mmCIF file of C-alpha atoms in Angstrom:
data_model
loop_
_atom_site.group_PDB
_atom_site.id
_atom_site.type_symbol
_atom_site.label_atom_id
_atom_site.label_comp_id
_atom_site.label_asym_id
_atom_site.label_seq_id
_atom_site.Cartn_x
_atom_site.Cartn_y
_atom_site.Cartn_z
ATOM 1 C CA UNK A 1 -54.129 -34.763 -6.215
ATOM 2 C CA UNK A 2 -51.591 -37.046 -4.223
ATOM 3 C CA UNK A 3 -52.227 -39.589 -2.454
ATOM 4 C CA UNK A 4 -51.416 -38.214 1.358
ATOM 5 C CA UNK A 5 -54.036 -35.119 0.349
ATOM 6 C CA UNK A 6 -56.761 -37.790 -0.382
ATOM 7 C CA UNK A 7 -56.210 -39.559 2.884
ATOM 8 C CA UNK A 8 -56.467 -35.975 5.069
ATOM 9 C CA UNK A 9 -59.797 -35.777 3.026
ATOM 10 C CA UNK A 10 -61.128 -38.655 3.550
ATOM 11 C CA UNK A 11 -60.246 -38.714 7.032
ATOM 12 C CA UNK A 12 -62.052 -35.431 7.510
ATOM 13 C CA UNK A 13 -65.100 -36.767 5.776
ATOM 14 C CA UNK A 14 -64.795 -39.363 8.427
ATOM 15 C CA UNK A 15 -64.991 -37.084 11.424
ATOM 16 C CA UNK A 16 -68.230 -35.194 9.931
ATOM 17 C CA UNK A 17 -70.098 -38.573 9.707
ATOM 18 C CA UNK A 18 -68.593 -39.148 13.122
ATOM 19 C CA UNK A 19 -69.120 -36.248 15.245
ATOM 20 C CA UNK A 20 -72.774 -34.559 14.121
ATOM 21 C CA UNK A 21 -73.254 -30.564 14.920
ATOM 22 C CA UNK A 22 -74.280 -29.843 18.181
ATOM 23 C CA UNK A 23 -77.308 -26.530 18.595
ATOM 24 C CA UNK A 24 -75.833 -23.407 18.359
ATOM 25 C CA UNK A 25 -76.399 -21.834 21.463
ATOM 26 C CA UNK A 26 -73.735 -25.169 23.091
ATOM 27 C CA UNK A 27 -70.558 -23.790 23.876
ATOM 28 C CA UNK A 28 -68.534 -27.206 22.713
ATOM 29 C CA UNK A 29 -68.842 -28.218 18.831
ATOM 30 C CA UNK A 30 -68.287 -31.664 18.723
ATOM 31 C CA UNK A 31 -67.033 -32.083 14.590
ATOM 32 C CA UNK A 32 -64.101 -30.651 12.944
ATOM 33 C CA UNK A 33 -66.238 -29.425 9.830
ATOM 34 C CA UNK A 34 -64.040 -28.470 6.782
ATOM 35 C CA UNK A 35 -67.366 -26.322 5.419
ATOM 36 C CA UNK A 36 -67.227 -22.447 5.438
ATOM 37 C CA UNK A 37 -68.926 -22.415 8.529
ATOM 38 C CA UNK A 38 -66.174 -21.727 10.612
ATOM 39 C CA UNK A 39 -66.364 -24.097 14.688
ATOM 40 C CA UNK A 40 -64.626 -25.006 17.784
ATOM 41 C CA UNK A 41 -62.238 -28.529 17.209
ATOM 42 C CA UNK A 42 -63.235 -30.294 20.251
ATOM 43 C CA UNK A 43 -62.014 -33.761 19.443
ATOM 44 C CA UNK A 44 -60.725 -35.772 16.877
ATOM 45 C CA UNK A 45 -59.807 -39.808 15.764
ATOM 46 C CA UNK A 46 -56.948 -41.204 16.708
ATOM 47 C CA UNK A 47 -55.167 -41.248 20.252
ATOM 48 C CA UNK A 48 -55.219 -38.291 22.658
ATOM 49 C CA UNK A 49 -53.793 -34.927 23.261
ATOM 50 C CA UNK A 50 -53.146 -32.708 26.553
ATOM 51 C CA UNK A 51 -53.298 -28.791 26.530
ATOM 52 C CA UNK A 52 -52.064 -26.583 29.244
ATOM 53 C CA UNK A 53 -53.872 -23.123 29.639
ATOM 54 C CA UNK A 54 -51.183 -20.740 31.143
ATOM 55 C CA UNK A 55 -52.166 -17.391 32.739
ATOM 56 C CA UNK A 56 -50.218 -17.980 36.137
ATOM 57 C CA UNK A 57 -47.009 -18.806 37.799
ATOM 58 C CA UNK A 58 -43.543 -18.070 38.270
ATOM 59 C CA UNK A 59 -40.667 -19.692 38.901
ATOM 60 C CA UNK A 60 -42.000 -22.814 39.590
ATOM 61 C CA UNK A 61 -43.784 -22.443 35.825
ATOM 62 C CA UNK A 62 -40.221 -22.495 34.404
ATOM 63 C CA UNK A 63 -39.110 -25.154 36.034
ATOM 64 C CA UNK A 64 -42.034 -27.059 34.827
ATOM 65 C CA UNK A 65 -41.511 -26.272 31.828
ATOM 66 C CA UNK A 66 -37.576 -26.901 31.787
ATOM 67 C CA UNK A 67 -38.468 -30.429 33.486
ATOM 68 C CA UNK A 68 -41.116 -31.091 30.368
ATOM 69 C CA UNK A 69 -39.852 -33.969 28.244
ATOM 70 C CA UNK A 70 -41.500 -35.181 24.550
ATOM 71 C CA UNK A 71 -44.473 -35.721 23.248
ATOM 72 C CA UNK A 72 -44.612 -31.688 24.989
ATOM 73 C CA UNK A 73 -48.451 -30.653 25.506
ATOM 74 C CA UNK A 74 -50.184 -28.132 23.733
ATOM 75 C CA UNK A 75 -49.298 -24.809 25.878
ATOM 76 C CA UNK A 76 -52.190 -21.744 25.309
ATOM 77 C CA UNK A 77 -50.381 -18.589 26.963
ATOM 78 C CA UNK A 78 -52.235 -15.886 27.430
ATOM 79 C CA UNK A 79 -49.766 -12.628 26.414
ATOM 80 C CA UNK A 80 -50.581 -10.623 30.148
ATOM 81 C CA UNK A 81 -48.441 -13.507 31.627
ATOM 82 C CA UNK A 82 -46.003 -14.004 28.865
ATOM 83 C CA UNK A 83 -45.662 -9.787 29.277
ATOM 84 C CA UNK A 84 -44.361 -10.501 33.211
ATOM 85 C CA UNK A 85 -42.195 -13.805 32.043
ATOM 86 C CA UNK A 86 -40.111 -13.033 29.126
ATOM 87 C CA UNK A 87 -37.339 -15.582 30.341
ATOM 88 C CA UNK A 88 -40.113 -18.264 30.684
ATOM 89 C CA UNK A 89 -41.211 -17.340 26.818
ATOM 90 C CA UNK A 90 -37.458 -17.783 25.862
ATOM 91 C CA UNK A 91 -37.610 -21.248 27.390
ATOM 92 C CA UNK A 92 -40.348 -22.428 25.409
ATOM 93 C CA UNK A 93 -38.899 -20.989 22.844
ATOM 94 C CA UNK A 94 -35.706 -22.763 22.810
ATOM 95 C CA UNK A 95 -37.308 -26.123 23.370
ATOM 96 C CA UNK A 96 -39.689 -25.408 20.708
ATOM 97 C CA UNK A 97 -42.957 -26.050 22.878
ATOM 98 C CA UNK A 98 -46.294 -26.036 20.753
ATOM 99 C CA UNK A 99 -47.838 -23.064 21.684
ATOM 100 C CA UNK A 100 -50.702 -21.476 21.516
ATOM 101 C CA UNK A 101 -52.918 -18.200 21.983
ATOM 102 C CA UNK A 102 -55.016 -18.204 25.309
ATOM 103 C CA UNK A 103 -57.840 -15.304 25.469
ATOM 104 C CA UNK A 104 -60.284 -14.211 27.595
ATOM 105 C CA UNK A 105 -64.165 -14.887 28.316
ATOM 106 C CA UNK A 106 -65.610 -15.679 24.760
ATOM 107 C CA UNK A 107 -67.974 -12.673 25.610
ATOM 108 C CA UNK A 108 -65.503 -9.818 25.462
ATOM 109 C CA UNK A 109 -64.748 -10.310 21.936
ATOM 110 C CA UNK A 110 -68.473 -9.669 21.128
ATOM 111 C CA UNK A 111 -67.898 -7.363 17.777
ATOM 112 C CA UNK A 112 -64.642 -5.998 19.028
ATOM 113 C CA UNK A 113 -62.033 -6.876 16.731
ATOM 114 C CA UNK A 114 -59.481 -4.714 18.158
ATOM 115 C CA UNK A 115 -59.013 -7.127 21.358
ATOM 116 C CA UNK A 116 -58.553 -10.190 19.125
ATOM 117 C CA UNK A 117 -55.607 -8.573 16.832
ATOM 118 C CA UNK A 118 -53.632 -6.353 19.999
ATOM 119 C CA UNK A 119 -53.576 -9.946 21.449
ATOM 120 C CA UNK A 120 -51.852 -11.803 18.085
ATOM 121 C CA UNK A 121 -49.701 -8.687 17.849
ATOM 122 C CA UNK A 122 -48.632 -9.712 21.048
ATOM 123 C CA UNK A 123 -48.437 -13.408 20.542
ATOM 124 C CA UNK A 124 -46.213 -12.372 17.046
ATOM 125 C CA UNK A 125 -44.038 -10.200 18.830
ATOM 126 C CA UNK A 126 -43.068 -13.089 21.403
ATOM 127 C CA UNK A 127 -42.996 -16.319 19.498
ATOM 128 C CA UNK A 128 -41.903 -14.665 15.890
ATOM 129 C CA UNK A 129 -45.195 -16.497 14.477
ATOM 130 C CA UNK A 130 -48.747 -16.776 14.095
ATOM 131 C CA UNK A 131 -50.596 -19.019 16.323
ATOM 132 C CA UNK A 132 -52.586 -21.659 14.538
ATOM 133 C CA UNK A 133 -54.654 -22.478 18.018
ATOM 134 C CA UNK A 134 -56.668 -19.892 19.413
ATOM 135 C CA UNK A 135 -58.611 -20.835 22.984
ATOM 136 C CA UNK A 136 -60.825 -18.783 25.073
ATOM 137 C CA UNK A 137 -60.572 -19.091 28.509
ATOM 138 C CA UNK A 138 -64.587 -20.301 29.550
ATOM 139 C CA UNK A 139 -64.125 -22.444 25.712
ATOM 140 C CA UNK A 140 -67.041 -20.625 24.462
ATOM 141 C CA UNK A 141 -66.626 -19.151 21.177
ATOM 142 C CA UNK A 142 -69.345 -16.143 19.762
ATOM 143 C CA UNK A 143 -70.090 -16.389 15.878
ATOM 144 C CA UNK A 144 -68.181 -12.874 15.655
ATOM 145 C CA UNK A 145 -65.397 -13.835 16.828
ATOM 146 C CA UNK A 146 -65.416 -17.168 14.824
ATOM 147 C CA UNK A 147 -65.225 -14.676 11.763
ATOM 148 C CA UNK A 148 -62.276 -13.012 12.705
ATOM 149 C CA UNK A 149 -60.543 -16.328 13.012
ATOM 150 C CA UNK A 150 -61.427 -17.350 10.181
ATOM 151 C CA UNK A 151 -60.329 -14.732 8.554
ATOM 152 C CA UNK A 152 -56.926 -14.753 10.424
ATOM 153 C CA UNK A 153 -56.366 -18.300 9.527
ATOM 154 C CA UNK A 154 -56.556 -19.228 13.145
ATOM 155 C CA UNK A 155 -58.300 -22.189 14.364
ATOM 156 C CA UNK A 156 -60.605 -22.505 17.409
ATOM 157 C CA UNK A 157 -59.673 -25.146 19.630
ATOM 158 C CA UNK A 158 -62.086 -26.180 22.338
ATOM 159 C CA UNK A 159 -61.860 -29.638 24.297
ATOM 160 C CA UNK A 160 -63.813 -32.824 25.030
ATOM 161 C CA UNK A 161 -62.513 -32.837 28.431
ATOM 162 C CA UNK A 162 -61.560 -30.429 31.615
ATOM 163 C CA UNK A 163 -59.239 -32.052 34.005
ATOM 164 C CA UNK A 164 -59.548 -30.484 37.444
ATOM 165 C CA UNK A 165 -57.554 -32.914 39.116
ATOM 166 C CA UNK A 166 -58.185 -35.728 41.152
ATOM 167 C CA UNK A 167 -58.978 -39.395 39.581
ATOM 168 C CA UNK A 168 -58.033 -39.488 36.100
ATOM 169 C CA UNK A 169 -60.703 -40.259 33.349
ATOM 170 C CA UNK A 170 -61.093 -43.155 30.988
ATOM 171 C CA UNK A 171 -59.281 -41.541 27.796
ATOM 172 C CA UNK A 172 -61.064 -42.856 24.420
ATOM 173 C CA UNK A 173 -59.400 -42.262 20.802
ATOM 174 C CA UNK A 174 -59.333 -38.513 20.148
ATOM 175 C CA UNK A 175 -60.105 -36.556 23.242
ATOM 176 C CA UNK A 176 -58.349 -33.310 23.649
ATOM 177 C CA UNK A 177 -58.133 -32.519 27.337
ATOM 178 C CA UNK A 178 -57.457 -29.208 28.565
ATOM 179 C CA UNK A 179 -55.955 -28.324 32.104
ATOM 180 C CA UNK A 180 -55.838 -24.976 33.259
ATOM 181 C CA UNK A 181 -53.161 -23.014 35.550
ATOM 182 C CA UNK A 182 -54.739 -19.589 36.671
ATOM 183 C CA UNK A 183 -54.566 -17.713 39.859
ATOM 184 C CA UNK A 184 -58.160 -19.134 40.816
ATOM 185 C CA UNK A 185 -58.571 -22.614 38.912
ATOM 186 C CA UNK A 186 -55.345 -24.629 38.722
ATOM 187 C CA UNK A 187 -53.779 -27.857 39.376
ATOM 188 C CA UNK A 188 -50.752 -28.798 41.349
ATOM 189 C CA UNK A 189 -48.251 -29.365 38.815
ATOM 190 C CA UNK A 190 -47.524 -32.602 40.310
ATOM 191 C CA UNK A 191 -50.970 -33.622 40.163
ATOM 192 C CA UNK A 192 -50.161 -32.688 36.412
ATOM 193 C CA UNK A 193 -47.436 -35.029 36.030
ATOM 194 C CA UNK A 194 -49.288 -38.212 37.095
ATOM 195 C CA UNK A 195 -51.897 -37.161 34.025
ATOM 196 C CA UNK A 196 -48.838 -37.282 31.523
ATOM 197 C CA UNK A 197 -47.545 -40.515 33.049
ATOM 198 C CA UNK A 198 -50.818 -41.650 33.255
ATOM 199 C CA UNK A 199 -51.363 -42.453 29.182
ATOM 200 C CA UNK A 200 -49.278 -42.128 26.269
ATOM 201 C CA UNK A 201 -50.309 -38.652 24.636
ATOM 202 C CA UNK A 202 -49.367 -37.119 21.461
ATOM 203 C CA UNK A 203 -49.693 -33.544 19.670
ATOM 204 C CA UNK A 204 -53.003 -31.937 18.801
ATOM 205 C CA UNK A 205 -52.232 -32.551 14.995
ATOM 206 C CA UNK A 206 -51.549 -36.158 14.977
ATOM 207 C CA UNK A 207 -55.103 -36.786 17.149
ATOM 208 C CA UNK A 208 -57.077 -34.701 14.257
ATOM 209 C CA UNK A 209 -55.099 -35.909 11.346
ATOM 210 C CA UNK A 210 -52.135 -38.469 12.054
ATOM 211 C CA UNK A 211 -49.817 -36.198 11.213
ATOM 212 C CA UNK A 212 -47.874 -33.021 11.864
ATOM 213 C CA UNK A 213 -49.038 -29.319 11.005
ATOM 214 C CA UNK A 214 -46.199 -26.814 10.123
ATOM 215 C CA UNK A 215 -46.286 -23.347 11.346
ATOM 216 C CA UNK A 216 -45.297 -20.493 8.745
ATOM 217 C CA UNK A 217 -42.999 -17.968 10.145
ATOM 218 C CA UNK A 218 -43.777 -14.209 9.812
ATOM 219 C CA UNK A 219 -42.573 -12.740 6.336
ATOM 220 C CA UNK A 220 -39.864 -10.142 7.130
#
């Protein structure tokens, strides 16, 4: 066993002693457990991470999007909207944005697999890979669909903050903040930028493990 493989270890260990379970019936898990028991990430150890939950938007999404400079944000598209904006998925494409897979309420995948794989068939057929970040739009995650993750490979990422705007929030070591942009609960995307320029950010896999994750392509 090498050295860096003992350090992701230990530094896992580290974040079970850190963050203890929360009841079951809580829709946030506060620990990244590496047990069997599949759970929601919520947060991790070092620095902090934006997401961007994408169901809505246009033109002026693109141009957001073409304007967005590194460290990017974590974007979770949900595939209705990347269905209606195929240039806008080419653009993220091409700038090789983190992505991820944005569902619905965490209560319509109540023992219905079928809703969970037409939406990574989707997701595959636009980005050309699997996501490794799955999010539900409310953030609350049922035990069946936890399985099917699991068994996908896919990992549940939740959030220890929702931004809705307004004054900004003391950011400690770790937080993952989400910000949504749907039709009914969304941000200006100026309001946006002043969060990014606010604090220096960096990618969801550096705040969990201080270092990158790499994304395996789809076998042809």
């Amino acid at each position: 066993m090498n050295k860096k493989v003992l350090i992701i270890i230990f530094m896992c260990l580290g974040l079970i002693l850190t963050f203890p379970p929360t009841p079951e019936n809580s829709s946030f898990t506060s620990v990244f457990r590496v047990t069997e028991k599949p759970a929601a990430i919520v947060r991790g150890t070092y620095g902090a991470a934006v997401t961007v939950n994408v169901s809505f938007g246009d033109d002026n999404v693109k141009q957001w999007i073409q304007d967005l400079e590194k460290p990017y944000p974590l974007l979770f598209i949900q595939m209705d909207w990347a269905d209606r904006y195929p240039e806008t998925i080419q653009l993220i494409n091409k700038k090789n944005i983190p992505i991820g897979l944005l569902g619905d309420s965490g209560s319509t995948y109540q023992e219905d697999a079928t809703k969970l794989l037409g939406e990574l068939k989707q997701f595959e057929k636009h980005f050309d890979v699997k996501p490794l970040w799955f999010r539900t739009m409310d953030e609350v995650f049922p035990v069946f669909l936890h399985s099917l993750l699991q068994e996908a490979e896919i990992n549940a990422l939740s959030s220890s903050i929702r931004w809705k705007g307004g004054d900004i929030p003391p950011i400690e070591d770790g937080e993952i903040i989400s910000v949504s942009h749907h039709r009914e609960d969304r941000i200006s995307l100026i309001e946006l930028k002043k969060l990014f320029d606010s604090h220096e950010f960096h990618s969801v896999e550096d705040v969990l493990f201080g270092t990158s994750v790499k994304i395996k392509k789809i076998p042809e």
